[in-house]
Amino acid sequence: MSDHAASTVPGAHAEENKFQIYVQIAMLLAVITGVEIAVIGLPFAKWLLVTVLVVLSTVKFMYVIFYFMHLRWDKAFCTILFFIGLTIAGATMYGLIRLFDAPESVPLSSVAAAAADVRPDLA
Amino acid sequence: MRLNSLLSTTARWARAALALAGTVLLTGCDLNFWRMDGHQSTIAVDGPVARSQRDLFYVTCWVTLVIFIIVGSVLAYATIKFRARSSADEHAEPPEQGHGNPMIELGLIGASVLALVIIAIPTLSAIWYTHDVPEADKSNAYDVTATGYQWWFRFDYPNEQIPGSGTLNTSNELVIPAGRPVRIQLRSVDVIHSFWIPKLAGKVDMIPNRGNFLWLKADAPGYYWGQCAEYCGDSHAVMRFRVIALGPKEFNDWLNQQMAPARNVTVAGAAAAKPQFASYRKDFKQNERGWSDRFELNPLDSWRAHQEVDAKGEDAALIQQGRQIFNAKSCVNCHTVRGNDGSGINGPNLTHVGARTTIAGGLLENTPEQVARWLRHPDQVKPGNKMYYGVNKMAGYLKLGDDGFPVRDQNDNYVPNITLTEDDITALVAYISSLK
Amino acid sequence: MDATVKSHFTTKEEHAPAKPLVFWRPTAKTGFVSWLTTVDHKKIGFLYGLFALFFLLVGGAEALLIRLQLMVPNNTLLTAQQYNTMFTMHGTTMIFLAVMPLGAAFFNIIMPLQIGARDVAFPRLNAFSLWTFVAGAIILNVGWFLKDGAPDAGWFGYAPLTTKTYNPTHATDFWVLGLQLLGVASIAAALNFIVTIINLRAPGMTMMRLPVFTWMTLVTSFLIILSFPAITIALLEVMMDRQFGTNFFEVSNGGMPILWQHLFWIFGHPEVYILILPAMGIISEILPTFSRKPLFGYPIVVFSGACIGFLGFTVWSHHMFTTGMGTVATAAFALATMAIAVPTGVKIFNWIGTLWGGHLSMRTPMMFALGFIWMFMIGGFSGVMHAAAPADAQQQDSYFVIAHFHYVLIGGSIFALLAGIHYWFPLIVGRQVSDFWGKLAFWVIFVGFNVTFFPMHFLGLNGMPRRTFTYDGNMGWNTANYIATIGALTLGTGIAIYFIVMVYTFFKGQRAKRDHWDGRTLEWSLPNPPPEYNFAVIPTIHARDAYWYEKHHREQIAQENAEHAKEDEAHGGLHMPFQSIYPLVASTGVLIGAFGACYHKLIVALIGGSVMLIGVYLWSMEGAEGYHIHLDADGNIVEDPHAKH
Amino acid sequence: MSSTVTGTIDHHHDHTTTTGIPNKKLLMWAFLASDCMFFGSLISTHLVYRLHPPPGNPVPREVFDVPLTSFSTFILLMSSLMMALAVNAIQKGNLKSMRFSLLTTIFFGSIFLGCQVFEFTNFVHEKHMTITNSILGTTFYTLTGTHGTHVAIGVLWLIMMYVRSFKPADTGAHRLWFFRNVLHVAVMVGFVLSAIFTVLAVVHTVQAGESVGAFAGQNLALVAAFVVTLVAGVILARPHGPVQFSEVNAIDVESMGLYWHFVDIVWIVIFTAVYLLEYL
Ligand code: HEA
Ligand code: HEA
Ligand code: CUA
Ligand SMILES: [Cu+2]
């Protein structure tokens, strides 16, 4: 009933030994986690550390979804589907957090506003 | 054909309706629902901020109207031109099965974008203009803080400090200098309110834990209607206020009068007729339609008349008695009459309440009858109001439980806390009216 | 249906396995139990429709009370509190219990027929969505019958008005949990539709051959699954505040009420497109049918629909122009909002293009569709006026907004849904609605609607705030309000006529012939009403307007179908799923649990949760079993003794 | 399409659907897309309040315990690995291996939950941060608690799947299989709960420096429950003839796996955004 009539031979995936891949990736992820924990102690500029942490956890994220969750081996549509959600959610999160950065939007009760360096018009 | 007969019937009715409407208009009957010159008009405006907003509205209006006419004409033409005129027509050979035309599509998209640009440019400039006082005018600006309460407004004048008792504050009637930009900090102590004086500026919300800001300017001295524009609970509809813009001299006089402590009446005098001012008339019953705000004076003069002390009509003994009751009945818990009694902050500051044109959040005209009505049954005048039900664990007319909500007895009735006799009310009214 | 499902179908050869009583599966096709346990998308859709229409009348009755109260200044028909309850419930009911489920009804009934499927991908999940929706509707409305009263914090329930301090009664709990359940129901249904459209298309039904209505179903479903989680979280936060004393919106501990507004509108704006996109889909079906011409510019109409859906996520703060977001944010959201006018305009232009050069047959659905274009344009234009942020500072929370969104919601969504009911009635019910009465209803509705809502623009510009139970006689608002109320009564009459005609037709109407309107899409190839199995043979699709093509290539199609029928028979006949009781059980658990949560009764909540878990567990254990049917050449079911047990 | 499945199963493509992607997998991915928005909203709430804390808010780095959190992060990661292996096993039809992997996944999941229970009680009692006394407490507990609830649901699902793999092929021959199944689920849930709380009790005893005797005395019921459910679990898991669970069910396990991995990636984000960034 399908348009995509058998392009796949039965057992086509059998030769891939996923067991090895999975174990290796788990090790890798554990190592990255260790690095992340180590990174927070380093005496570098804050922006640099933030970037490093964000990149490292993105890498972990991608490994899990592409390998453990087999997006790598699945039809691309699954990836598209998930990334629609991920992108919209990510962009919304980013927008929302940034909206609160505007001086007008800083809450009165916040430490920063109390110090009156963010909202000069309140001083 | 049924359809045709229906159509001609419709047409007949339409003609009749038009004729009727025409007659009504000609005879001056008030059917013009499109009038936009009320007290809260956003079209007949009196300040530069509201004007820029209105002008922007006109731009959007004209642009969309033109598009509407063009698109509408094409739509109407297509509908009429290609209509099947008979059932035979409906079942004729299907027309050519065309699928679209990319060039037309692109052209129309381009045209839409262009129309939007025409709207976007003035929008952007108005966003920046309405956001803050123009640089050139900044030094001239006057500062006020407005705070929303369920369901009234409090106004502080940070520039005016009263030695020993802090910032000057008043409620429900905001007095501002005319011709000067006014910067208003907006605060809320409970839920979200919104501060809106349509003739002077669009609204900005008063949000708890948020420091909002609004600027406006009144072209000339005048009396303006304001309204809370964010749903804030039971009495949102009647959370109103007034703005009085005054020339420099008059504004200064007013400030001086406000800075002074409350009057303490000790001398008696004779009564004089006061001008009536119809902001809220209780005879304004249902079914009274039409434009009916017939001031006997212009509203600003009405306000001026309220400022004058009419010492002759006062009964000093009664006023003193009122003052005692004011203390005894715990009014002082929530209200302040600076110089006399109390330091309560849960209710409006009453130091000069007699000099306002309205009470209870712009709802009632400030006349002895209305004040009495208010004191008698605050809950009936203003549903849910905090003077009756209590606020911040401070009891008003009802007794409060530990949770801060009114308690009920076995019969599920509220337990009263403050009870006033008619004599108490008479005395309180005399006292309150004397506070100018 | 995937492999697992298939393997559990009983065939003639297998003997029926012994089962514990808990796995009893009802088989009756008629009667009360059959409706409660149905998994047939058409029956589920029909139930959605009935509930939705009921709530349309409830919401309408509330609207009439609102209008009667505002007919004259200082009116005392309703108290302030009653009035506030009325508009809160009117808005919530109309949006969540009338228009959304009416859309769901069409998705359910029409979409599988349009793509040539026998059912949705997860029939039992579909039943669960329906019953959870009903549970949500019950919770939301239960306050009318209880001491606490119905919710009265407005349809967007701005915190902190919804916190315990300002709304101590359980009314707000009903609102919070009711919406929470409706969210669960909507997400579950939308997931189902997405999988169905992606995966259950008939052979040859490529994405670019999907009927536009199905496309809009898909886009709407995406909007639902991506926007509802935001309100789920927002509601969770108020619920935590109310029940456990947390500080999300508790200002004294640093809470920010503005956060609720953001989360709500991140949901709320996509929500309004959830209400309009199905309507646009319906219009895009009706116009071609009654113009006897394909849709003009199909790819761009589809694309613009997706575009509207996507842009819908970028504009939420246009509901918050007056919250003082600062110049940059305000400007960004104003521009993004205006941008939506472009793809929307594309749709309008293409609809006109469809009419151009057609043979327009002016039947009732067509009248509603044309009415839709006119009214929606007006509503869209007032939307653009709102998008000009500084101008909106004068319009926000005034009757101008009320006018804007009733033009898009009634002139848009409701007109289209009424058109759709009229259009598909002959197919779903098999009876034909009188054109005269249909048109009469249309004209009364059309006139009444405009008389009601057009004056509201002027009211708004003249400074009348919304959500006010009373107003003074000296503000210049009296005439317009009076006229609006007259209009609302007219509108109500029109809707009453519409439904009386529908009810009459349902029982007594003239039988409609097959393919009543000379349709273009696949659903019209079915007999009316469609049989339980929809398609005797899953059709093969060769062109965009699939049935139009079929009608012009009868021989080729007949030949194909005969071949496929043989194949089906070789595989044991048509697979039909069994009915199931467990979706209903699970939803009942949800209902009980939500009640427990409303009244802060942990035990009740736990019992409800357990009932739900048990329901879901048994649901998974009973499996998606089913039976087979065999058809003779005329499409009648040949009784199979082994099919039932 | 044949109604009885024969031959080798192609794990990634289902020819009964238009795209070849099995319905359940598609459903799961769509759900996860939706869940992104769900956790996105929750995490933003936390971050917004973190970026603008009111005065008097606890300082997170004085509250948090990075070694513990790192440990539970690691555990969750390992559970993800075992989950992936379980899917791998069942796709090859290796039922035994799948059951073992599922059990380890359940085990790791429970440890994670145990750590979280420990963390919460510790924060409340030692650090005096409750869900009501500060905005940090509110957002922190709500966010990590919601994640924890997802994990708990996942554990329950894993248990149900594990038990389902014992459903006999010929249900007619084992009239009581259903009740056995229900019992099995109950035993597993009981085991997980008693295991979590036993471990917590052990930690508590060690911290308090009490003796083994005192531990046994105070937690007799807990230990007993632990032992009884353990034994019952082993007994119930004895083979009972052919079962109705095979490669065809791989898709069920796989969908569950997708959910479980997603919970893991949400934790990856939380670990960075909620915990680590506080230390910069
Ligand atoms: C079906 C629902 C629906 C739809 C489709 C829309 C469509 C639009 N809406 Fe509306 N809206 C609501 C339902 C809807 N809205 C509701 C319910 C509220 C109030 C919520 C509440 O407060 O309770 C609201 C409120 C609302 C506001 C907030 C007002 C306020 O509270 O201050 C704004 C502000 O920007 C807005 C804008 C728009 C715009 C720009 C569109 C656009 O999508 C419209 C686009 C359409 C056109 C423009 C017409 C056709 C186009 C052409 C013919 C092309 C050429 C045109 C141009 C180039 C201009 N809407
Ligand atoms: C799809 C959504 C939808 C629909 C269809 C409608 C339909 C109508 N709406 Fe509604 N409305 C909203 C969505 C909708 N509304 C929303 C979201 C709000 C904002 C709420 C808020 O602020 O929180 C609102 C607010 C709102 C207000 C503003 C209230 C206020 O701010 O104070 C008004 C006032 O006129 C109004 C009027 C009407 C009218 C007259 C109809 C008419 O079209 C109704 C016509 C239908 C009928 C009249 C039914 C016919 C039934 C019968 C004839 C049978 C009667 C039955 C019995 C008596 C048993 N609506
Ligand atoms: Cu205050 Cu409305
Ligand atoms: Cu919007």
GROMACS .gro file of N, CA and C in nm, chain C residues 6-99:
model
  282
  565LYS      N    1  -0.180  -0.514   1.334
  565LYS     CA    2  -0.227  -0.613   1.238
  565LYS      C    3  -0.223  -0.753   1.296
  566SER      N    4  -0.114  -0.783   1.365
  566SER     CA    5  -0.096  -0.921   1.406
  566SER      C    6  -0.201  -0.964   1.507
  567HIS      N    7  -0.272  -0.869   1.564
  567HIS     CA    8  -0.371  -0.909   1.663
  567HIS      C    9  -0.510  -0.923   1.604
  568PHE      N   10  -0.522  -0.897   1.480
  568PHE     CA   11  -0.654  -0.915   1.421
  568PHE      C   12  -0.687  -1.063   1.416
  569THR      N   13  -0.807  -1.095   1.457
  569THR     CA   14  -0.846  -1.236   1.449
  569THR      C   15  -0.890  -1.264   1.307
  570THR      N   16  -0.850  -1.375   1.259
  570THR     CA   17  -0.896  -1.414   1.126
  570THR      C   18  -0.982  -1.537   1.142
  571LYS      N   19  -1.037  -1.577   1.033
  571LYS     CA   20  -1.129  -1.690   1.037
  571LYS      C   21  -1.062  -1.813   1.097
  572GLU      N   22  -0.934  -1.827   1.063
  572GLU     CA   23  -0.866  -1.951   1.102
  572GLU      C   24  -0.844  -1.957   1.252
  573GLU      N   25  -0.814  -1.840   1.312
  573GLU     CA   26  -0.785  -1.843   1.455
  573GLU      C   27  -0.910  -1.870   1.535
  574HIS      N   28  -0.893  -1.938   1.644
  574HIS     CA   29  -1.009  -1.951   1.733
  574HIS      C   30  -1.002  -1.837   1.833
  575ALA      N   31  -1.116  -1.795   1.876
  575ALA     CA   32  -1.118  -1.682   1.968
  575ALA      C   33  -1.055  -1.722   2.100
  576PRO      N   34  -0.951  -1.652   2.145
  576PRO     CA   35  -0.886  -1.691   2.269
  576PRO      C   36  -0.973  -1.659   2.390
  577ALA      N   37  -0.956  -1.738   2.494
  577ALA     CA   38  -1.032  -1.712   2.616
  577ALA      C   39  -0.977  -1.585   2.681
  578LYS      N   40  -1.066  -1.504   2.735
  578LYS     CA   41  -1.020  -1.377   2.791
  578LYS      C   42  -1.085  -1.354   2.924
  579PRO      N   43  -1.015  -1.289   3.015
  579PRO     CA   44  -1.082  -1.249   3.138
  579PRO      C   45  -1.190  -1.147   3.105
  580LEU      N   46  -1.284  -1.134   3.197
  580LEU     CA   47  -1.398  -1.048   3.172
  580LEU      C   48  -1.357  -0.903   3.148
  581VAL      N   49  -1.244  -0.861   3.210
  581VAL     CA   50  -1.206  -0.721   3.194
  581VAL      C   51  -1.180  -0.685   3.049
  582PHE      N   52  -1.159  -0.783   2.969
  582PHE     CA   53  -1.134  -0.751   2.828
  582PHE      C   54  -1.256  -0.766   2.741
  583TRP      N   55  -1.370  -0.759   2.803
  583TRP     CA   56  -1.495  -0.762   2.727
  583TRP      C   57  -1.497  -0.645   2.629
  584ARG      N   58  -1.531  -0.676   2.506
  584ARG     CA   59  -1.534  -0.568   2.407
  584ARG      C   60  -1.671  -0.558   2.346
  585PRO      N   61  -1.734  -0.443   2.367
  585PRO     CA   62  -1.869  -0.427   2.315
  585PRO      C   63  -1.870  -0.433   2.164
  586THR      N   64  -1.972  -0.493   2.109
  586THR     CA   65  -1.979  -0.504   1.963
  586THR      C   66  -2.102  -0.437   1.904
  587ALA      N   67  -2.196  -0.399   1.991
  587ALA     CA   68  -2.320  -0.342   1.937
  587ALA      C   69  -2.289  -0.219   1.852
  588LYS      N   70  -2.360  -0.206   1.740
  588LYS     CA   71  -2.333  -0.093   1.651
  588LYS      C   72  -2.434   0.020   1.672
  589THR      N   73  -2.539  -0.008   1.749
  589THR     CA   74  -2.635   0.097   1.776
  589THR      C   75  -2.662   0.097   1.925
  590GLY      N   76  -2.730   0.200   1.970
  590GLY     CA   77  -2.765   0.208   2.111
  590GLY      C   78  -2.664   0.289   2.189
  591PHE      N   79  -2.700   0.313   2.313
  591PHE     CA   80  -2.626   0.404   2.399
  591PHE      C   81  -2.481   0.359   2.417
  592VAL      N   82  -2.463   0.230   2.451
  592VAL     CA   83  -2.329   0.180   2.477
  592VAL      C   84  -2.241   0.194   2.354
  593SER      N   85  -2.300   0.176   2.239
  593SER     CA   86  -2.217   0.185   2.118
  593SER      C   87  -2.162   0.326   2.103
  594TRP      N   88  -2.238   0.427   2.147
  594TRP     CA   89  -2.186   0.563   2.137
  594TRP      C   90  -2.077   0.589   2.241
  595LEU      N   91  -2.096   0.530   2.361
  595LEU     CA   92  -1.996   0.552   2.465
  595LEU      C   93  -1.865   0.483   2.434
  596THR      N   94  -1.871   0.375   2.360
  596THR     CA   95  -1.750   0.295   2.341
  596THR      C   96  -1.700   0.303   2.198
  597THR      N   97  -1.759   0.391   2.120
  597THR     CA   98  -1.726   0.391   1.979
  597THR      C   99  -1.581   0.432   1.953
  598VAL      N  100  -1.524   0.378   1.849
  598VAL     CA  101  -1.392   0.424   1.805
  598VAL      C  102  -1.399   0.470   1.660
  599ASP      N  103  -1.521   0.479   1.609
  599ASP     CA  104  -1.540   0.519   1.470
  599ASP      C  105  -1.525   0.671   1.458
  600HIS      N  106  -1.434   0.715   1.373
  600HIS     CA  107  -1.406   0.859   1.366
  600HIS      C  108  -1.529   0.940   1.333
  601LYS      N  109  -1.622   0.882   1.257
  601LYS     CA  110  -1.740   0.961   1.219
  601LYS      C  111  -1.833   0.980   1.338
  602LYS      N  112  -1.849   0.873   1.417
  602LYS     CA  113  -1.934   0.886   1.535
  602LYS      C  114  -1.870   0.980   1.636
  603ILE      N  115  -1.741   0.967   1.654
  603ILE     CA  116  -1.672   1.055   1.748
  603ILE      C  117  -1.686   1.199   1.702
  604GLY      N  118  -1.666   1.220   1.575
  604GLY     CA  119  -1.681   1.355   1.521
  604GLY      C  120  -1.821   1.407   1.541
  605PHE      N  121  -1.917   1.320   1.519
  605PHE     CA  122  -2.056   1.362   1.535
  605PHE      C  123  -2.082   1.405   1.680
  606LEU      N  124  -2.028   1.328   1.774
  606LEU     CA  125  -2.045   1.364   1.916
  606LEU      C  126  -1.978   1.498   1.946
  607TYR      N  127  -1.857   1.515   1.894
  607TYR     CA  128  -1.790   1.644   1.911
  607TYR      C  129  -1.883   1.755   1.863
  608GLY      N  130  -1.940   1.734   1.746
  608GLY     CA  131  -2.026   1.835   1.687
  608GLY      C  132  -2.146   1.865   1.776
  609LEU      N  133  -2.209   1.759   1.826
  609LEU     CA  134  -2.328   1.783   1.910
  609LEU      C  135  -2.292   1.862   2.035
  610PHE      N  136  -2.184   1.820   2.102
  610PHE     CA  137  -2.144   1.894   2.222
  610PHE      C  138  -2.114   2.039   2.188
  611ALA      N  139  -2.042   2.058   2.078
  611ALA     CA  140  -2.002   2.193   2.040
  611ALA      C  141  -2.124   2.279   2.013
  612LEU      N  142  -2.221   2.226   1.942
  612LEU     CA  143  -2.338   2.307   1.910
  612LEU      C  144  -2.416   2.339   2.036
  613PHE      N  145  -2.422   2.241   2.126
  613PHE     CA  146  -2.488   2.268   2.253
  613PHE      C  147  -2.420   2.387   2.322
  614PHE      N  148  -2.286   2.383   2.325
  614PHE     CA  149  -2.217   2.490   2.395
  614PHE      C  150  -2.223   2.621   2.317
  615LEU      N  151  -2.239   2.613   2.185
  615LEU     CA  152  -2.258   2.737   2.109
  615LEU      C  153  -2.386   2.806   2.157
  616LEU      N  154  -2.489   2.726   2.180
  616LEU     CA  155  -2.613   2.786   2.229
  616LEU      C  156  -2.594   2.839   2.372
  617VAL      N  157  -2.523   2.764   2.455
  617VAL     CA  158  -2.499   2.812   2.591
  617VAL      C  159  -2.422   2.944   2.587
  618GLY      N  160  -2.313   2.945   2.511
  618GLY     CA  161  -2.232   3.067   2.500
  618GLY      C  162  -2.314   3.180   2.441
  619GLY      N  163  -2.400   3.147   2.346
  619GLY     CA  164  -2.486   3.249   2.284
  619GLY      C  165  -2.584   3.305   2.386
  620ALA      N  166  -2.640   3.217   2.468
  620ALA     CA  167  -2.733   3.264   2.571
  620ALA      C  168  -2.660   3.359   2.666
  621GLU      N  169  -2.536   3.324   2.700
  621GLU     CA  170  -2.459   3.412   2.786
  621GLU      C  171  -2.436   3.546   2.717
  622ALA      N  172  -2.407   3.541   2.587
  622ALA     CA  173  -2.385   3.665   2.512
  622ALA      C  174  -2.511   3.750   2.513
  623LEU      N  175  -2.625   3.686   2.498
  623LEU     CA  176  -2.750   3.764   2.497
  623LEU      C  177  -2.770   3.832   2.632
  624LEU      N  178  -2.737   3.762   2.740
  624LEU     CA  179  -2.750   3.826   2.872
  624LEU      C  180  -2.656   3.946   2.882
  625ILE      N  181  -2.534   3.928   2.831
  625ILE     CA  182  -2.440   4.041   2.830
  625ILE      C  183  -2.501   4.159   2.758
  626ARG      N  184  -2.555   4.130   2.639
  626ARG     CA  185  -2.609   4.240   2.558
  626ARG      C  186  -2.730   4.304   2.625
  627LEU      N  187  -2.814   4.222   2.687
  627LEU     CA  188  -2.932   4.279   2.752
  627LEU      C  189  -2.890   4.371   2.867
  628GLN      N  190  -2.789   4.328   2.940
  628GLN     CA  191  -2.741   4.412   3.050
  628GLN      C  192  -2.690   4.546   2.998
  629LEU      N  193  -2.623   4.543   2.881
  629LEU     CA  194  -2.562   4.666   2.831
  629LEU      C  195  -2.656   4.748   2.743
  630MET      N  196  -2.778   4.700   2.726
  630MET     CA  197  -2.871   4.767   2.635
  630MET      C  198  -2.889   4.914   2.674
  631VAL      N  199  -2.898   4.938   2.804
  631VAL     CA  200  -2.919   5.075   2.851
  631VAL      C  201  -2.818   5.104   2.960
  632PRO      N  202  -2.787   5.232   2.982
  632PRO     CA  203  -2.689   5.264   3.086
  632PRO      C  204  -2.744   5.231   3.225
  633ASN      N  205  -2.654   5.207   3.318
  633ASN     CA  206  -2.689   5.180   3.458
  633ASN      C  207  -2.796   5.074   3.473
  634ASN      N  208  -2.785   4.973   3.392
  634ASN     CA  209  -2.885   4.866   3.397
  634ASN      C  210  -2.858   4.778   3.518
  635THR      N  211  -2.964   4.713   3.566
  635THR     CA  212  -2.947   4.631   3.686
  635THR      C  213  -2.996   4.489   3.663
  636LEU      N  214  -2.999   4.446   3.537
  636LEU     CA  215  -3.044   4.310   3.508
  636LEU      C  216  -2.952   4.209   3.576
  637LEU      N  217  -2.821   4.230   3.562
  637LEU     CA  218  -2.723   4.140   3.623
  637LEU      C  219  -2.645   4.219   3.727
  638THR      N  220  -2.599   4.148   3.831
  638THR     CA  221  -2.508   4.214   3.924
  638THR      C  222  -2.369   4.213   3.862
  639ALA      N  223  -2.279   4.292   3.921
  639ALA     CA  224  -2.143   4.299   3.868
  639ALA      C  225  -2.084   4.159   3.860
  640GLN      N  226  -2.102   4.084   3.968
  640GLN     CA  227  -2.040   3.952   3.973
  640GLN      C  228  -2.100   3.858   3.868
  641GLN      N  229  -2.232   3.864   3.854
  641GLN     CA  230  -2.295   3.780   3.751
  641GLN      C  231  -2.246   3.818   3.613
  642TYR      N  232  -2.234   3.947   3.591
  642TYR     CA  233  -2.189   3.991   3.459
  642TYR      C  234  -2.048   3.941   3.431
  643ASN      N  235  -1.961   3.955   3.533
  643ASN     CA  236  -1.823   3.911   3.513
  643ASN      C  237  -1.816   3.762   3.485
  644THR      N  238  -1.897   3.686   3.556
  644THR     CA  239  -1.906   3.543   3.529
  644THR      C  240  -1.951   3.521   3.385
  645MET      N  241  -2.047   3.602   3.344
  645MET     CA  242  -2.107   3.582   3.213
  645MET      C  243  -2.005   3.602   3.101
  646PHE      N  244  -1.927   3.709   3.106
  646PHE     CA  245  -1.834   3.727   2.993
  646PHE      C  246  -1.718   3.628   3.001
  647THR      N  247  -1.677   3.593   3.125
  647THR     CA  248  -1.571   3.494   3.136
  647THR      C  249  -1.616   3.362   3.073
  648MET      N  250  -1.735   3.320   3.112
  648MET     CA  251  -1.782   3.191   3.062
  648MET      C  252  -1.819   3.200   2.915
  649HIS      N  253  -1.869   3.317   2.872
  649HIS     CA  254  -1.900   3.334   2.730
  649HIS      C  255  -1.774   3.315   2.646
  650GLY      N  256  -1.668   3.386   2.683
  650GLY     CA  257  -1.544   3.376   2.606
  650GLY      C  258  -1.487   3.235   2.612
  651THR      N  259  -1.476   3.180   2.733
  651THR     CA  260  -1.417   3.048   2.747
  651THR      C  261  -1.500   2.943   2.674
  652THR      N  262  -1.631   2.951   2.691
  652THR     CA  263  -1.719   2.853   2.628
  652THR      C  264  -1.709   2.861   2.476
  653MET      N  265  -1.721   2.982   2.423
  653MET     CA  266  -1.721   2.996   2.277
  653MET      C  267  -1.591   2.943   2.218
  654ILE      N  268  -1.480   2.977   2.281
  654ILE     CA  269  -1.352   2.941   2.222
  654ILE      C  270  -1.319   2.793   2.243
  655PHE      N  271  -1.330   2.748   2.368
  655PHE     CA  272  -1.283   2.612   2.397
  655PHE      C  273  -1.391   2.507   2.381
  656LEU      N  274  -1.517   2.546   2.400
  656LEU     CA  275  -1.621   2.444   2.398
  656LEU      C  276  -1.710   2.453   2.276
  657ALA      N  277  -1.699   2.560   2.198
  657ALA     CA  278  -1.783   2.567   2.078
  657ALA      C  279  -1.697   2.560   1.952
  658VAL      N  280  -1.614   2.662   1.930
  658VAL     CA  281  -1.545   2.667   1.801
  658VAL      C  282  -1.438   2.558   1.788
   0.00000   0.00000   0.00000
